[in-house]
Structure formats: structure tokens, C-alpha cells
Amino acid sequence: MLPPPVVRRLLLTPLLFALTLLVVVVFPVAHAVAYVLGRQRKRAARLLWFALVWGTRESSAVLECGWLWLRRRTRDDRHYDIIARYVAGLYAAAERRLGLRLVIEGTAEGDAGGDAGGEAGDGDRPLIVLSRHAGPGDALLLVHHLLADYRRRPRVVMKAMLQLDPCIDIAANRMPNAWVSPGGGAVDDIARLAAGLGPRDALVIFPEGGNFSPERRRRAIRRLARLRRVREAERAARMRNLMPPRPGGVLAALESAPSADVVFVAHVGLDHMATPGDIWRHVPLTGDVQARWWRIPAEDVPRDREARTDWLYTQWERADAWISDRKEPVPK
């Protein structure tokens, strides 16, 4: 159970400011120490720089939200501008300090690879964005590109525990988003979000329900088998790089926003960084983070619920094949 909002903000917001101030104060000494650590000095220095940027950017975003609160503008669209500056700052720091290089095939506004979409006016349709979830920061990368490159206003379905982050807690609760708790569905919330989509909005859902890991994948397949969803379990077992999609939230979104185009996002390059130790070992990144976006017009989405589930699995299989072409399959 999360503490109530007032408790979270009274406790965690001052803690954020205190930790950021601590990083600023000790940064010169810590940075100097990092350079005498031998082989690991550059890695430690990179992570210190990124921590400094993260703390100062997040603190600045919280202060901007506070200023809007004082002006009684807590439902103002300027919160999207705050989040855009915040994630853009983190993105730039990740490029400069962590070696992030992102290569994207296709776009959210039409597909350079020849899929349907991209006709005149498509850029003013609402979007439902269904993305793989694997590796640290992939959600921030997705939100950054929706805001910066496509001028979309994202509505994100995310874990309730993320509200322990002061910036996410304050800003995201002032915008249309949905929170998912362990063991509890958010289908009704997702349906409401989708029903209110405007022409420049994008509803972001991670159908796997969490960050990919081989063990989570195996558990998800066993769950399908227990529920006697044999065909889905068989198809999920053939996908080596993805967990099976959970169709409930996706179907609710499609039913509530029948005019929305659907964008699928596959990516590879961050999935080997599952723990803090993994992040330490792989900084700076030595390979590109590759992503593939493809867009399907609303009129090409099946109308029947069963057909939509089959269609969702087909798109997920397409994503799995694309990932397999760019990495070694996950071991059984």
C-alpha cells in the first residue's frame, strides 16, 4: 500500500531536495575520487555526472510544478512542457555521459518501411502506443520521443509504485494517466483514458505488464496454461524475447477509442541491464539501442474481441522476430 499523496509529498519531496543538494555538495570530491579508482574511474565519473543531472532536473521539475500550484494551474497543459524538459535533459545526459545512441526505424506518424499509415491527416488522429518493456529507462525514451519528435501528449499506464518518485507523483497525477497496482487491474481506468483521447494524444500501454526477464516470461506462460488458454500459451512459448501480452487493457483501449491508430514499438539494447550491477558493468553502452515503430490505421484493426487478441499476438510475434534478428535469443 502506498502512503496517501499528502504524506508522500511531505516526506519524499524534501528528501529529493536534500539528496540533490548532497550530490551537488559532494560532487567535486566524489568526482576527484572517481578518477583515482583505476580501471573503473571513468565509469564511476559517468554515473556521478548522470546522478547530478537527474537530481537537479527532477528538483527543477518539482519546483516548476509547485509554481503552477501556487498559481492554481494544477490542470494546466504546461505540465507537459515540464515533463518534456525533464526527460529531454535526462536523454541528453544519457547520450553524453552513458553512451546512449538510439536508432529508430519507422515513425509514430506513418511507417517508412511500407506499412499502412502516413496518409494526409493521420498526424491528427489519436494514438494507442503498445510497447515492449525491457531495460532501464525505456519508458522515458518512449515518452521523450512522443513529446519531442511527434508533439504528442502521452497518457501513460504505469505502476502505482512509481508515485514514490516526487516528480512522477506530482506531475503525472495532474495529467490523465492510469496507475496499476500488483494484483489489481486498471481496465476501467484505461477505458476512461482512451475514451477521452484527443487528436494529438497518445495512450501508452506496456502490454507485458512489467519489465521483461526470462523467469517472468516462464511464469506468464505457466499462467496461460493454468487458465487453459492453450493456444496463447503455445504462441507465447515460441516468442523468445517477449512476455505474452495481457490483452485486457489493450482491448479496453481499442473499444473505447475506435478511431485511434495503433503504434507498436519493439526495441533492443537495454534488456541486458536488469540490475544495478548490470548497469555498472555496461556503462558506457558500446552498442546502439535500436527501436522499430510501426503504425496500423484504426480501420485495419479487427473489430471482434477474439480477433483482436489474435491480432495482438500476431503483432507481438512480429516484434519478437525483429528482436531475434538483432540479438541472441533468450535461453530456455
Short mmCIF file of C-alpha atoms in Angstrom, two decimals, residues 61-291:
data_model
loop_
_atom_site.label_atom_id
_atom_site.label_comp_id
_atom_site.label_asym_id
_atom_site.label_seq_id
_atom_site.Cartn_x
_atom_site.Cartn_y
_atom_site.Cartn_z
CA ALA A 61 10.62 19.97 -12.43
CA VAL A 62 9.11 19.65 -8.95
CA LEU A 63 9.70 23.35 -8.30
CA GLU A 64 8.02 24.23 -11.60
CA CYS A 65 5.04 22.11 -10.59
CA GLY A 66 4.99 23.95 -7.26
CA TRP A 67 4.91 27.29 -9.07
CA LEU A 68 1.90 26.17 -11.12
CA TRP A 69 0.21 25.00 -7.90
CA LEU A 70 0.70 28.44 -6.34
CA ARG A 71 -0.93 29.93 -9.42
CA ARG A 72 -3.80 27.41 -9.17
CA ARG A 73 -2.95 25.87 -12.54
CA THR A 74 -2.73 22.24 -11.46
CA ARG A 75 -4.61 21.04 -14.58
CA ASP A 76 -2.64 23.19 -16.97
CA ASP A 77 -1.17 21.64 -20.15
CA ARG A 78 2.12 23.31 -19.20
CA HIS A 79 2.81 20.20 -17.17
CA TYR A 80 3.56 18.51 -20.49
CA ASP A 81 6.20 21.17 -21.12
CA ILE A 82 7.71 20.48 -17.70
CA ILE A 83 7.91 16.75 -18.37
CA ALA A 84 9.27 17.38 -21.88
CA ARG A 85 12.15 19.46 -20.49
CA TYR A 86 12.79 16.93 -17.73
CA VAL A 87 13.03 13.85 -19.97
CA ALA A 88 14.90 15.77 -22.68
CA GLY A 89 17.53 16.70 -20.10
CA LEU A 90 17.89 13.09 -18.99
CA TYR A 91 18.05 11.94 -22.61
CA ALA A 92 20.83 14.41 -23.43
CA ALA A 93 22.76 13.40 -20.31
CA ALA A 94 22.40 9.70 -21.17
CA GLU A 95 23.78 10.41 -24.65
CA ARG A 96 26.72 12.42 -23.36
CA ARG A 97 27.59 10.53 -20.18
CA LEU A 98 26.30 6.98 -20.61
CA GLY A 99 26.99 6.44 -24.30
CA LEU A 100 23.34 6.17 -25.35
CA ARG A 101 22.86 6.01 -29.12
CA LEU A 102 19.29 5.43 -30.24
CA VAL A 103 18.46 4.32 -33.79
CA ILE A 104 14.76 4.24 -34.72
CA GLU A 105 13.21 2.56 -37.76
CA GLY A 106 9.77 3.79 -38.77
CA THR A 107 7.82 6.55 -37.02
CA ALA A 108 4.69 7.09 -34.98
CA GLU A 109 3.21 9.24 -37.75
CA GLY A 110 3.48 6.70 -40.57
CA ASP A 111 5.85 3.90 -41.47
CA ALA A 112 8.90 4.41 -43.65
CA GLY A 113 9.02 0.65 -44.09
CA GLY A 114 5.89 0.49 -46.19
CA ASP A 115 3.16 -0.36 -43.66
CA ALA A 116 -0.24 1.21 -43.83
CA GLY A 117 -0.46 4.71 -42.47
CA GLY A 118 1.08 8.05 -43.21
CA GLU A 119 -1.76 9.50 -45.29
CA ALA A 120 -2.62 13.15 -45.06
CA GLY A 121 -4.28 13.96 -41.75
CA ASP A 122 -3.04 10.83 -39.97
CA GLY A 123 -0.90 13.03 -37.73
CA ASP A 124 -4.09 14.41 -36.18
CA ARG A 125 -5.51 11.06 -35.14
CA PRO A 126 -5.26 9.81 -31.56
CA LEU A 127 -2.76 7.01 -30.99
CA ILE A 128 -2.66 3.90 -28.83
CA VAL A 129 1.02 3.04 -28.38
CA LEU A 130 1.82 -0.56 -27.38
CA SER A 131 5.46 -1.03 -26.42
CA ARG A 132 7.80 -3.72 -25.27
CA HIS A 133 9.06 -3.10 -21.71
CA ALA A 134 12.68 -4.17 -21.16
CA GLY A 135 15.62 -2.40 -19.58
CA PRO A 136 16.14 0.79 -17.55
CA GLY A 137 14.65 3.99 -18.91
CA ASP A 138 12.84 2.59 -21.94
CA ALA A 139 9.59 4.26 -20.87
CA LEU A 140 11.36 7.62 -20.54
CA LEU A 141 12.84 7.22 -24.02
CA LEU A 142 9.40 6.47 -25.44
CA VAL A 143 7.78 9.46 -23.69
CA HIS A 144 10.65 11.72 -24.80
CA HIS A 145 10.18 10.86 -28.47
CA LEU A 146 6.40 11.21 -28.31
CA LEU A 147 6.75 14.67 -26.77
CA ALA A 148 9.76 15.99 -28.65
CA ASP A 149 9.56 14.40 -32.10
CA TYR A 150 5.82 13.92 -32.60
CA ARG A 151 4.36 16.68 -30.40
CA ARG A 152 2.03 14.18 -28.78
CA ARG A 153 0.58 14.40 -25.27
CA PRO A 154 1.21 10.99 -23.72
CA ARG A 155 -1.21 9.32 -21.34
CA VAL A 156 0.71 6.51 -19.67
CA VAL A 157 -0.43 3.34 -17.92
CA MET A 158 2.22 2.82 -15.25
CA LYS A 159 2.91 1.05 -11.98
CA ALA A 160 1.47 2.73 -8.88
CA MET A 161 4.83 2.39 -7.07
CA LEU A 162 6.30 4.99 -9.42
CA GLN A 163 4.40 7.55 -7.35
CA LEU A 164 7.21 7.24 -4.81
CA ASP A 165 9.18 9.40 -7.24
CA PRO A 166 8.19 13.01 -6.38
CA CYS A 167 8.29 14.35 -9.94
CA ILE A 168 6.19 11.49 -11.33
CA ASP A 169 3.86 11.64 -8.34
CA ILE A 170 3.11 15.35 -8.66
CA ALA A 171 3.20 15.90 -12.42
CA ALA A 172 1.64 12.63 -13.57
CA ASN A 173 -1.27 12.94 -11.14
CA ARG A 174 -2.12 16.32 -12.65
CA MET A 175 -2.40 14.81 -16.12
CA PRO A 176 -4.57 11.98 -17.45
CA ASN A 177 -2.67 8.78 -16.60
CA ALA A 178 -3.54 5.41 -15.06
CA TRP A 179 -1.90 3.57 -12.18
CA VAL A 180 -1.65 -0.22 -11.94
CA SER A 181 -1.21 -1.99 -8.59
CA PRO A 182 0.03 -5.59 -8.17
CA GLY A 183 -2.86 -8.00 -8.42
CA GLY A 184 -5.27 -5.23 -9.35
CA GLY A 185 -6.47 -4.40 -12.82
CA ALA A 186 -6.80 -0.95 -14.31
CA VAL A 187 -9.09 -1.86 -17.20
CA ASP A 188 -11.75 0.70 -16.30
CA ASP A 189 -9.14 3.45 -15.89
CA ILE A 190 -7.59 2.55 -19.24
CA ALA A 191 -11.02 2.65 -20.89
CA ARG A 192 -11.65 6.14 -19.47
CA LEU A 193 -8.25 7.36 -20.64
CA ALA A 194 -8.86 6.00 -24.13
CA ALA A 195 -12.37 7.43 -24.35
CA GLY A 196 -11.00 10.92 -23.73
CA LEU A 197 -8.21 10.80 -26.32
CA GLY A 198 -7.88 13.95 -28.41
CA PRO A 199 -6.35 14.18 -31.90
CA ARG A 200 -2.83 14.88 -30.54
CA ASP A 201 -2.97 12.46 -27.60
CA ALA A 202 -1.20 9.11 -27.32
CA LEU A 203 -2.18 6.42 -24.83
CA VAL A 204 0.92 4.40 -23.87
CA ILE A 205 0.47 0.82 -22.64
CA PHE A 206 3.10 -1.83 -21.90
CA PRO A 207 1.05 -5.00 -22.58
CA GLU A 208 3.58 -7.33 -20.92
CA GLY A 209 2.72 -5.75 -17.56
CA GLY A 210 6.32 -5.34 -16.42
CA ASN A 211 9.97 -5.38 -17.39
CA PHE A 212 10.99 -8.47 -19.31
CA SER A 213 13.01 -11.23 -17.66
CA PRO A 214 13.32 -14.91 -18.61
CA GLU A 215 11.76 -16.00 -15.32
CA ARG A 216 8.81 -13.63 -15.67
CA ARG A 217 8.31 -14.93 -19.19
CA ARG A 218 8.19 -18.53 -17.95
CA ARG A 219 5.73 -17.60 -15.18
CA ALA A 220 3.48 -15.81 -17.67
CA ILE A 221 3.41 -18.86 -19.94
CA ARG A 222 2.60 -21.16 -17.00
CA ARG A 223 -0.21 -18.78 -16.03
CA LEU A 224 -1.74 -19.04 -19.50
CA ALA A 225 -1.53 -22.83 -19.28
CA ARG A 226 -3.28 -22.82 -15.88
CA LEU A 227 -6.06 -20.68 -17.35
CA ARG A 228 -6.36 -23.23 -20.19
CA ARG A 229 -5.57 -20.61 -22.78
CA VAL A 230 -3.64 -23.28 -24.63
CA ARG A 231 -3.30 -21.54 -27.99
CA GLU A 232 -1.96 -18.36 -26.38
CA ALA A 233 0.46 -20.36 -24.22
CA GLU A 234 1.80 -22.15 -27.30
CA ARG A 235 2.30 -18.88 -29.17
CA ALA A 236 3.93 -17.27 -26.13
CA ALA A 237 6.35 -20.19 -25.79
CA ARG A 238 7.57 -19.61 -29.33
CA MET A 239 8.42 -15.98 -28.58
CA ARG A 240 11.88 -16.00 -27.01
CA ASN A 241 12.37 -12.29 -26.35
CA LEU A 242 8.98 -11.10 -25.10
CA MET A 243 6.48 -11.94 -22.41
CA PRO A 244 2.98 -12.70 -23.69
CA PRO A 245 0.82 -9.59 -23.96
CA ARG A 246 -2.01 -9.18 -21.50
CA PRO A 247 -4.94 -8.25 -23.71
CA GLY A 248 -7.35 -6.81 -21.11
CA GLY A 249 -6.13 -3.23 -21.07
CA VAL A 250 -5.41 -3.21 -24.80
CA LEU A 251 -8.93 -4.44 -25.66
CA ALA A 252 -10.46 -1.85 -23.32
CA ALA A 253 -8.49 0.91 -25.04
CA LEU A 254 -9.42 -0.27 -28.53
CA GLU A 255 -13.12 -0.48 -27.61
CA SER A 256 -13.14 3.00 -26.05
CA ALA A 257 -11.14 4.70 -28.82
CA PRO A 258 -12.28 3.08 -32.09
CA SER A 259 -10.88 5.97 -34.16
CA ALA A 260 -7.34 5.68 -32.74
CA ASP A 261 -4.49 4.31 -34.82
CA VAL A 262 -2.24 1.78 -33.09
CA VAL A 263 1.55 2.09 -32.92
CA PHE A 264 3.72 -0.85 -31.90
CA VAL A 265 7.23 -0.33 -30.51
CA ALA A 266 9.92 -3.01 -30.34
CA HIS A 267 13.42 -2.26 -29.08
CA VAL A 268 16.66 -3.99 -28.22
CA GLY A 269 19.84 -2.85 -26.49
CA LEU A 270 18.72 -2.19 -22.91
CA ASP A 271 17.31 -5.60 -21.99
CA HIS A 272 20.64 -6.92 -20.67
CA MET A 273 20.65 -4.25 -17.93
CA ALA A 274 18.20 -5.71 -15.43
CA THR A 275 20.03 -4.96 -12.14
CA PRO A 276 22.22 -2.17 -10.75
CA GLY A 277 25.19 -4.48 -11.22
CA ASP A 278 24.29 -4.92 -14.89
CA ILE A 279 24.09 -1.16 -15.33
CA TRP A 280 27.50 -0.71 -13.70
CA ARG A 281 29.09 -3.33 -15.96
CA HIS A 282 27.59 -2.00 -19.20
CA VAL A 283 28.24 1.75 -18.77
CA PRO A 284 29.17 3.24 -21.15
CA LEU A 285 26.95 1.50 -23.67
CA THR A 286 29.02 0.08 -26.50
CA GLY A 287 26.21 -0.70 -28.96
CA ASP A 288 23.24 1.15 -30.36
CA VAL A 289 19.83 0.94 -28.76
CA GLN A 290 17.65 0.02 -31.74
CA ALA A 291 13.91 0.54 -31.96
#
